[in-house]
Structure formats: C-alpha cells, structure tokens
Tab-separated table of C-alpha atoms in Angstrom:
chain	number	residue	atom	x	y	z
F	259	UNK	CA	-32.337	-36.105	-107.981
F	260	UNK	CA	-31.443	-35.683	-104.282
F	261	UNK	CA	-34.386	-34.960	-102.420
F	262	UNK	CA	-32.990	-35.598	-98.727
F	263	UNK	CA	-33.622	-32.138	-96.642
F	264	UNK	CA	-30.373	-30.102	-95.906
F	265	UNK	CA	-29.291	-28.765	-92.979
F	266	UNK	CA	-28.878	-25.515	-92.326
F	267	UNK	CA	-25.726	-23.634	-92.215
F	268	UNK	CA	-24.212	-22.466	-89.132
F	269	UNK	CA	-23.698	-18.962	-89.160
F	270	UNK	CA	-20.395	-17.853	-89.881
F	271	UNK	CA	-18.144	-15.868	-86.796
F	272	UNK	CA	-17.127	-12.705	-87.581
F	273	UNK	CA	-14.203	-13.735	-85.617
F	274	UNK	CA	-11.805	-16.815	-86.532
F	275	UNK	CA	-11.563	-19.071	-83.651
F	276	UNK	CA	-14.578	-18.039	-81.444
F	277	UNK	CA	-17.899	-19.883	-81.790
F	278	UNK	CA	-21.297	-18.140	-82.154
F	279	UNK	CA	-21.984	-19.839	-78.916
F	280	UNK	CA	-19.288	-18.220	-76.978
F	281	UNK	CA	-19.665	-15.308	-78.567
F	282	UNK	CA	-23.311	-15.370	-77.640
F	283	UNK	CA	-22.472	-16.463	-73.931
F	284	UNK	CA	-19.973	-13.044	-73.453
F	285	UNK	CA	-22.088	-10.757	-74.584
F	286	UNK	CA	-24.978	-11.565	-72.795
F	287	UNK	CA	-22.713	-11.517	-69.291
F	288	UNK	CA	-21.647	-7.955	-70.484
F	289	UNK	CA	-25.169	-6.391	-70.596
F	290	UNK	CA	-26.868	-6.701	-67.529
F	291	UNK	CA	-30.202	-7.525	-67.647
F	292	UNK	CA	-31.551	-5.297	-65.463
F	293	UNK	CA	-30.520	-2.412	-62.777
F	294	UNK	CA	-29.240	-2.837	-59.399
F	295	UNK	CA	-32.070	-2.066	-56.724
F	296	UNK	CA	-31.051	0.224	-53.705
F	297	UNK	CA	-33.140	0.288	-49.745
F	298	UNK	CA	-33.704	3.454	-48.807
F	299	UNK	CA	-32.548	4.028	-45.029
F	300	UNK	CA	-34.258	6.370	-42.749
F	301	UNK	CA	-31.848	9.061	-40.721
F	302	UNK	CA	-33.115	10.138	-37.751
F	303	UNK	CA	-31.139	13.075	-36.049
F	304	UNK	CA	-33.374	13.239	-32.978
F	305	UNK	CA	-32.153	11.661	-29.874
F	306	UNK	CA	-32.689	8.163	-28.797
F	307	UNK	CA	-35.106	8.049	-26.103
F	308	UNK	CA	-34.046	4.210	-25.293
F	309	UNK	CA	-32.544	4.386	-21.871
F	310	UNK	CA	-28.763	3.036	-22.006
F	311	UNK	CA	-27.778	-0.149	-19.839
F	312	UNK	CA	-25.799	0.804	-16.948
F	313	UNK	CA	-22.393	-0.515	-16.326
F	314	UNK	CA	-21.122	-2.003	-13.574
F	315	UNK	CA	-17.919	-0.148	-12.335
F	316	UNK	CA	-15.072	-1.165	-10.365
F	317	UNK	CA	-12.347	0.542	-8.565
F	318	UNK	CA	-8.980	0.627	-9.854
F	319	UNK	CA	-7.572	-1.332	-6.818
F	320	UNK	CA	-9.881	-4.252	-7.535
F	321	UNK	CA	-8.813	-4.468	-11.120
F	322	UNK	CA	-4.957	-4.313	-10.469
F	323	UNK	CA	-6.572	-7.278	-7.894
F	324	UNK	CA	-7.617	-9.545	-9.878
F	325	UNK	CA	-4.482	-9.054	-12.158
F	326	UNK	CA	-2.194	-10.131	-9.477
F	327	UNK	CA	-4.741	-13.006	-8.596
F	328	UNK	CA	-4.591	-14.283	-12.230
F	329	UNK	CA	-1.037	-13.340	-13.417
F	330	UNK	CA	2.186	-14.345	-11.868
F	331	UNK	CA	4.339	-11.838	-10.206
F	332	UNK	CA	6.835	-11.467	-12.786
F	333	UNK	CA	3.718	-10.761	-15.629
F	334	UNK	CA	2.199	-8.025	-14.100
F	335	UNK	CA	4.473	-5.571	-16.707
F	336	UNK	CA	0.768	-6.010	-19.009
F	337	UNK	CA	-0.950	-3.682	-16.900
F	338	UNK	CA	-1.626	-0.330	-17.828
F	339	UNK	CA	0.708	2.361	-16.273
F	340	UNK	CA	-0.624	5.429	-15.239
F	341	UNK	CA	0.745	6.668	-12.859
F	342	UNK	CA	2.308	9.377	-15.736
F	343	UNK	CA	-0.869	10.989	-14.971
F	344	UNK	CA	-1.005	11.362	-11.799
F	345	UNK	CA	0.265	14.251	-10.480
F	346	UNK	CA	3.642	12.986	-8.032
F	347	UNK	CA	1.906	14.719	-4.948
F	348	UNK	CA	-0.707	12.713	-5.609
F	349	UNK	CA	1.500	9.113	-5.469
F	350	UNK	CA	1.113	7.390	-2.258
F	351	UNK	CA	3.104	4.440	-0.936
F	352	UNK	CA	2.676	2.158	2.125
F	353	UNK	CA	3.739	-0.825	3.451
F	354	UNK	CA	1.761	-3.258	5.838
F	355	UNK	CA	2.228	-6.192	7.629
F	356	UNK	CA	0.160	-9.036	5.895
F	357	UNK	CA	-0.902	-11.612	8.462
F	358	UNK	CA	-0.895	-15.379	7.974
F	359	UNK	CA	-4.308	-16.361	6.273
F	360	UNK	CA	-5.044	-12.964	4.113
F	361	UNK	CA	-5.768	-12.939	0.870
F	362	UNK	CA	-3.611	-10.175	-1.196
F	363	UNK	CA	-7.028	-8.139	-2.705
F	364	UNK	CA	-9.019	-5.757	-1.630
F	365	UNK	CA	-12.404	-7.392	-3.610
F	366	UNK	CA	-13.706	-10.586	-1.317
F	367	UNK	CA	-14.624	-13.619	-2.888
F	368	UNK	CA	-15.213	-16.260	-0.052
F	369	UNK	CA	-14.882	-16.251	3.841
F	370	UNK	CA	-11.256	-15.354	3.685
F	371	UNK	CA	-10.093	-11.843	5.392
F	372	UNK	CA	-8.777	-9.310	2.903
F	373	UNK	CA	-6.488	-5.984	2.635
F	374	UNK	CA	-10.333	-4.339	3.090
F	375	UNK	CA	-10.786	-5.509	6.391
F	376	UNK	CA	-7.764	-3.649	7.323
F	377	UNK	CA	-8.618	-0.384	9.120
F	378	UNK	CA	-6.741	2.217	7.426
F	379	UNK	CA	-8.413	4.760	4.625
F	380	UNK	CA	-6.178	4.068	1.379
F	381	UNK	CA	-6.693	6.041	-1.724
F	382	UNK	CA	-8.959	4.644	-4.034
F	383	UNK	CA	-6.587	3.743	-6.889
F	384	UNK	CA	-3.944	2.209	-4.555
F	385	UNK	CA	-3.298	-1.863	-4.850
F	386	UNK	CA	-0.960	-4.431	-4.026
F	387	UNK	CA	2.538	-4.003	-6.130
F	388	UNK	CA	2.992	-8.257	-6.665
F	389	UNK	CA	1.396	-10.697	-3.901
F	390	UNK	CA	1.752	-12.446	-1.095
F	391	UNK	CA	0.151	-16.043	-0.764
F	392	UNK	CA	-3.074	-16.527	1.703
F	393	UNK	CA	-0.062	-18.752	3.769
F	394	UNK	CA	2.855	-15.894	3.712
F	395	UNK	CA	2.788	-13.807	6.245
F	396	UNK	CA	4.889	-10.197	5.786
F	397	UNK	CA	5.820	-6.809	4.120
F	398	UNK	CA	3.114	-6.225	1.586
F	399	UNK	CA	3.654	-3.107	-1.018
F	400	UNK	CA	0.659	-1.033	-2.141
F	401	UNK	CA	0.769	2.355	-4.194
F	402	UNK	CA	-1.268	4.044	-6.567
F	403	UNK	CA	2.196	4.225	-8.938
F	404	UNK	CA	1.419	1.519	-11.422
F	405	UNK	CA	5.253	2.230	-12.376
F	406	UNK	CA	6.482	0.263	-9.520
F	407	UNK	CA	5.344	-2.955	-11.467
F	408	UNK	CA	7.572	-3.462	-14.070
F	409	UNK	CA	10.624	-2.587	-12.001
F	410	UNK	CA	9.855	-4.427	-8.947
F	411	UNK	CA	7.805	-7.283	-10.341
F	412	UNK	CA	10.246	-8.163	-13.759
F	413	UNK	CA	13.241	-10.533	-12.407
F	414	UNK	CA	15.260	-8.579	-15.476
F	415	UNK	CA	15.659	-5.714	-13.366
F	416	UNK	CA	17.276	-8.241	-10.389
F	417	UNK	CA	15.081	-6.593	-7.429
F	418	UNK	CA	15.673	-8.603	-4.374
F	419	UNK	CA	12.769	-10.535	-1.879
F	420	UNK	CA	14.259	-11.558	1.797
F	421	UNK	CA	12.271	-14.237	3.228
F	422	UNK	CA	12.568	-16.030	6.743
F	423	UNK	CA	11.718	-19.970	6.342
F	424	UNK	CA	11.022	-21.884	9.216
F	425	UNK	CA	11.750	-25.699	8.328
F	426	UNK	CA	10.697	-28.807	9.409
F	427	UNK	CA	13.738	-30.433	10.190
F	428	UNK	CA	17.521	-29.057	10.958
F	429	UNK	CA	18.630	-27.952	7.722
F	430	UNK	CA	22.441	-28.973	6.736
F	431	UNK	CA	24.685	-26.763	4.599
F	432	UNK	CA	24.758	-29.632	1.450
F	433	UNK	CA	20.870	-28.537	1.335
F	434	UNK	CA	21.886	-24.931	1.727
F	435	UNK	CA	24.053	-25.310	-1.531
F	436	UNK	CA	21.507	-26.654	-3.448
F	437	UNK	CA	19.185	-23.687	-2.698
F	438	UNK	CA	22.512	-21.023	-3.464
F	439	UNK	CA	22.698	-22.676	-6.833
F	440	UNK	CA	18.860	-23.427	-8.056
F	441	UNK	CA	16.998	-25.947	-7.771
F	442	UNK	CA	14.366	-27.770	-10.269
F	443	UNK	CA	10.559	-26.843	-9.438
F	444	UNK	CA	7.578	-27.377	-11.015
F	445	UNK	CA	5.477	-24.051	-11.773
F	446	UNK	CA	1.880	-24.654	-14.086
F	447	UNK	CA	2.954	-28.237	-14.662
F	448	UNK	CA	6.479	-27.184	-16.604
F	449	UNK	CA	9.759	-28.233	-14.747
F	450	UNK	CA	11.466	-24.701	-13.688
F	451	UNK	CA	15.192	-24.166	-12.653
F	452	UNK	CA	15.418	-21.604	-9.636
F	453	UNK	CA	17.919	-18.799	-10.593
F	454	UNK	CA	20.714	-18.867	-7.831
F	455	UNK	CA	19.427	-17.888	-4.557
F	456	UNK	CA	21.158	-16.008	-1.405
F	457	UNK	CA	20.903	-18.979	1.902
F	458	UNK	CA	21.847	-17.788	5.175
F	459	UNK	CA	21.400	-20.252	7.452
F	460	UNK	CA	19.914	-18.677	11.211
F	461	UNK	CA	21.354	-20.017	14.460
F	462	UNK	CA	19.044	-18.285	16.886
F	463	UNK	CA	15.064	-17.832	16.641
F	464	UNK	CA	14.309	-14.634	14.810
F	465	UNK	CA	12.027	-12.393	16.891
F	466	UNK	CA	8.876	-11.946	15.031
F	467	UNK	CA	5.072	-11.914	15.879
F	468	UNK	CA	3.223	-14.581	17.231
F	469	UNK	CA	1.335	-16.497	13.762
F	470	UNK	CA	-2.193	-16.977	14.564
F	471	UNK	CA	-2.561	-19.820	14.641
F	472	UNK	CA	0.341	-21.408	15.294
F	473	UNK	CA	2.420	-23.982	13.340
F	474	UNK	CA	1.988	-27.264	13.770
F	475	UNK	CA	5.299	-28.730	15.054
F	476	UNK	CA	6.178	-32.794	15.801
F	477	UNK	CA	7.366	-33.485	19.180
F	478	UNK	CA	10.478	-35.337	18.214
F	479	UNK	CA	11.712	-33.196	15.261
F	480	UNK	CA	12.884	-29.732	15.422
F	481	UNK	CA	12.793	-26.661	13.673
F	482	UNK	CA	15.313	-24.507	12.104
F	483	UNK	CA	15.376	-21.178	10.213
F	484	UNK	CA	16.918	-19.714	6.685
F	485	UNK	CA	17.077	-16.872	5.158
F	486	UNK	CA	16.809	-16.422	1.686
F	487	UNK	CA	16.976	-13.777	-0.889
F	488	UNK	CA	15.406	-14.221	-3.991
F	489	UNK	CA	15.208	-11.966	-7.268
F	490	UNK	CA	12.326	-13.588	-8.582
F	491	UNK	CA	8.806	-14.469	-7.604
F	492	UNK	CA	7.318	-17.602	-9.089
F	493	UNK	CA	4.029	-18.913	-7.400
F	494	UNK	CA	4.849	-20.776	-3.759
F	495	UNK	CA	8.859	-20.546	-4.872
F	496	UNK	CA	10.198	-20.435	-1.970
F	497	UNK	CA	7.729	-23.779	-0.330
F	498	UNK	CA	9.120	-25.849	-3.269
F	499	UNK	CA	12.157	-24.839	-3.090
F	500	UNK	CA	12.938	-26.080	0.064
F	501	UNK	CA	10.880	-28.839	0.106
F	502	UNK	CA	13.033	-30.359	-3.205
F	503	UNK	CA	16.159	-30.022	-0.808
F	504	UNK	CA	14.201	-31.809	1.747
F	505	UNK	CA	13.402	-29.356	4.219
F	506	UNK	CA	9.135	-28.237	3.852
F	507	UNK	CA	8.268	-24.459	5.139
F	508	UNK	CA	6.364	-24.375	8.273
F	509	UNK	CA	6.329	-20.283	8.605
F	510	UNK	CA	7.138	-18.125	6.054
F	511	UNK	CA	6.991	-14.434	6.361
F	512	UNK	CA	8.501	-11.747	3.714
F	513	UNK	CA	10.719	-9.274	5.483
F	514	UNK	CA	12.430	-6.934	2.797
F	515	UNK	CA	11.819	-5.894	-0.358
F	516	UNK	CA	15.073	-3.650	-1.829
F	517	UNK	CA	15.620	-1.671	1.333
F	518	UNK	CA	12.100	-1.704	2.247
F	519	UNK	CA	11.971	-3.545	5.455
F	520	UNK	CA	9.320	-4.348	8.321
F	521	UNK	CA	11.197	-2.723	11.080
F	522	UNK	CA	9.213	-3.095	14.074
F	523	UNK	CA	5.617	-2.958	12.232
F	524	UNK	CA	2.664	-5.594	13.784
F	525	UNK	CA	0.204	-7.820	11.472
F	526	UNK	CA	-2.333	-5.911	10.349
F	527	UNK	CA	-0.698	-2.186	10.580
F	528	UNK	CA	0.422	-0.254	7.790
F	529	UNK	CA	2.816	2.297	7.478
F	530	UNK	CA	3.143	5.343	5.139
F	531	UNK	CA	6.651	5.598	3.519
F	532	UNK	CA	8.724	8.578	4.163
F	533	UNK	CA	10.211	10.434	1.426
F	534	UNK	CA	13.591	9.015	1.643
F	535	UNK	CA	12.168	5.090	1.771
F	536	UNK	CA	10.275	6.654	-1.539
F	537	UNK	CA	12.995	7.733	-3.152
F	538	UNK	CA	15.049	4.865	-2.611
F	539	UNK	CA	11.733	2.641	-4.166
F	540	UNK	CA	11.533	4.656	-7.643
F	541	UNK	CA	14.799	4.644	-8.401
F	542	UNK	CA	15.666	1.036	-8.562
C-alpha cells in the first residue's frame, strides 16, 4: 500500500492555454483596488491685492537701437514693421550729418557722443534706418517708417551707398579693378566675396568738413581719394575692402543714399526731408 502523501491538483483553467497564474495576474490589474483621490482647489474671484512689479519701458528708438547695434545692416528685415499703423501724416523723415566719433543710437552706453546729444526734438518712435560706424562720418537716415528697413537695408532690393575713401597711399587703377569686381573679406570670421562695386577714382580733393580730429597722415606718403558705390552693407566693408587691394581708409564719410544726398548740410545738423526727397525714398 502506497502511503507517500499526494500532491494536490492544480486547478484546472477554464481557458486552454492561459495559466491560473496569469489569469490571476489580469484580473487583479483590471479591478482597481481602490478610487482615485481628487485636491480640492480654492477659487477666489476677489481681486489680488499683491501689488504688480513694474516694468521697465523703453522707447521705440532705443529698441530699433540696439537692433542695429546687434544685427548687421542687411538683417534688420526681423524687426517689426509698423509703420502700417501709423497714420502717413504722422511719418517723419530726416537726414543728418553724423560726425566722426558718434555712435549710431540714441541710448548711451559709455563716454561716446550719441544721436541724443544732437540738438534737434525728433519724434519719439524715430531711429536710425541701418548704421553708420563710430569711425564713418556722413548722411545718417532716421524715420519713424519701420518700412524703410527691408527696402533700404536688404542688398536684394540693389539700393545703392556712395562713399568717399580717403587712402593712404596713391591708389592705381589695377587696385581700382579689383574693388569694381569684389574682393574677398572676412566678416564674423567667414571669408566673404564683395558683390561688384562702382570705383571712381577722384583727381582733386573733395570739399567736405573739417574731421575733428584730423587724420593722421605720414610726411612722405600721400593721400588719394575714391569713390565707391556699394549695394550692400556688411560691417567695416568698405575699410577691408580697400585695405585687401592695398590701399587702408584714412577718412571715410557716407554721402548718398539712393538720391538722398548731403548737399551742403554740416556735422551735427539735421535736415527734414521735403515731400519730393520722400517720395523718391518710399518708392524704391
């Protein structure tokens, strides 16, 4: 007679092919095993009395100032345009003669002289339309008709910049050609190829302002003077342009942009357009 114990029988599934186990296991994950708990939140519909932080504001012309500070010329389509809601009376336009050592901005940020220490009221929203460098003396565009940026600013829409160059050195027409077809540059560390250029070489002194100070010239080597057109506005172009065809800028100063020109205006004046010099502006 057998008398070793027997184990007991496993259940049987009521399903071929699934262990109790499983089984077991799925069911217990279907029936939760107990209710989902909810926070009540308090609504309150009276007012805050917390006092709100105040913000620091700033004028419209030292925004668009800092834009042109931080963005290339031909960049400054990003910024917001609208003048579309600003009625056209409203649009002003000047021009001003930027003197050597002014910084193109209206906000001050060291001992430099800005477009605020020039005496004339401008409206409140107007700013610089592109930049001049601290070193570039010249015409200088401001308006309060952000439009102006995109087609003066983009070189896609081909607006030309005159410049008069004075050069170390007497500049020979092989160097000329080089400028007429583009040169290589470097702009933010990235070799750049000028687009073609317009070179006029200048025989005779042009008659401009005194620069205060004055350039520093060398006894034994003259000076000479170019002008060049350019349709596009990289940062201190027109310095390393003529510098790669061995000539370096001693005076620069902008003296058209379009048919905007400087006419007989002194540093530091400005000079409200007239409705035909507007015209001809908006529609480049």
């Amino acid at each position: 007679m057998n008398n070793k114990p027997q184990k007991p029988k496993s259940p049987k599934s009521s399903k071929p092919g699934i262990s109790p186990k499983l089984k077991l296991s799925n069911s217990t994950k279907s029936k939760p095993t107990s209710k989902p708990s909810f926070k009540k939140i308090a609504v309150s519909t009276q007012p805050s009395t917390k006092t709100a932080r105040p913000v620091k504001k700033s004028s419209l012309r030292e925004v668009f100032s800092e834009l042109n500070d931080k963005k290339p010329a031909h960049s400054q389509s990003l910024v917001k345009d609208i003048s579309k809601s600003t009625p056209s009376a409203q649009l002003k336009y000047y021009i001003i003669f930027k003197p050597f050592g002014m910084m193109t901005q209206f906000s001050r940020e060291n001992e430099k002289p800005t477009l605020a220490d020039i005496k004339f009221d401008f409206p409140k929203d107007a700013y610089p339309v592109g930049r001049l460098d601290a070193d570039t003396e010249g015409l200088l565009l401001l308006s309060n008709d952000t439009s102006l940026n995109s087609k003066l600013l983009n070189p896609v829409n081909g607006h030309k910049r005159t410049y008069l160059a004075q050069l170390d050195g007497t500049i020979t027409e092989d160097a000329a050609k080089q400028l007429r077809k583009g040169v290589s540059i470097t702009i933010d560390g990235k070799a750049y190829k000028t687009l073609p250029a317009e070179i006029k070489l200048v025989k005779e002194e042009p008659v401009l302002p005194p620069r205060n100070p004055p350039i520093r010239v060398r006894a034994n080597i003259p000076t000479s003077w170019v002008e060049l057109t350019l349709i596009e506005g990289k940062n201190h172009q027109v310095r390393k342009m003529c510098a790669k065809a061995g000539f370096p800028v001693l005076r620069l100063v902008r003296i058209k942009i379009g048919n905007l020109t400087l006419g007989n205006l002194q540093p530091n004046k400005v000079k409200e357009l007239s409705e035909q010099e507007i015209e001809s502006l908006v529609n480049i």
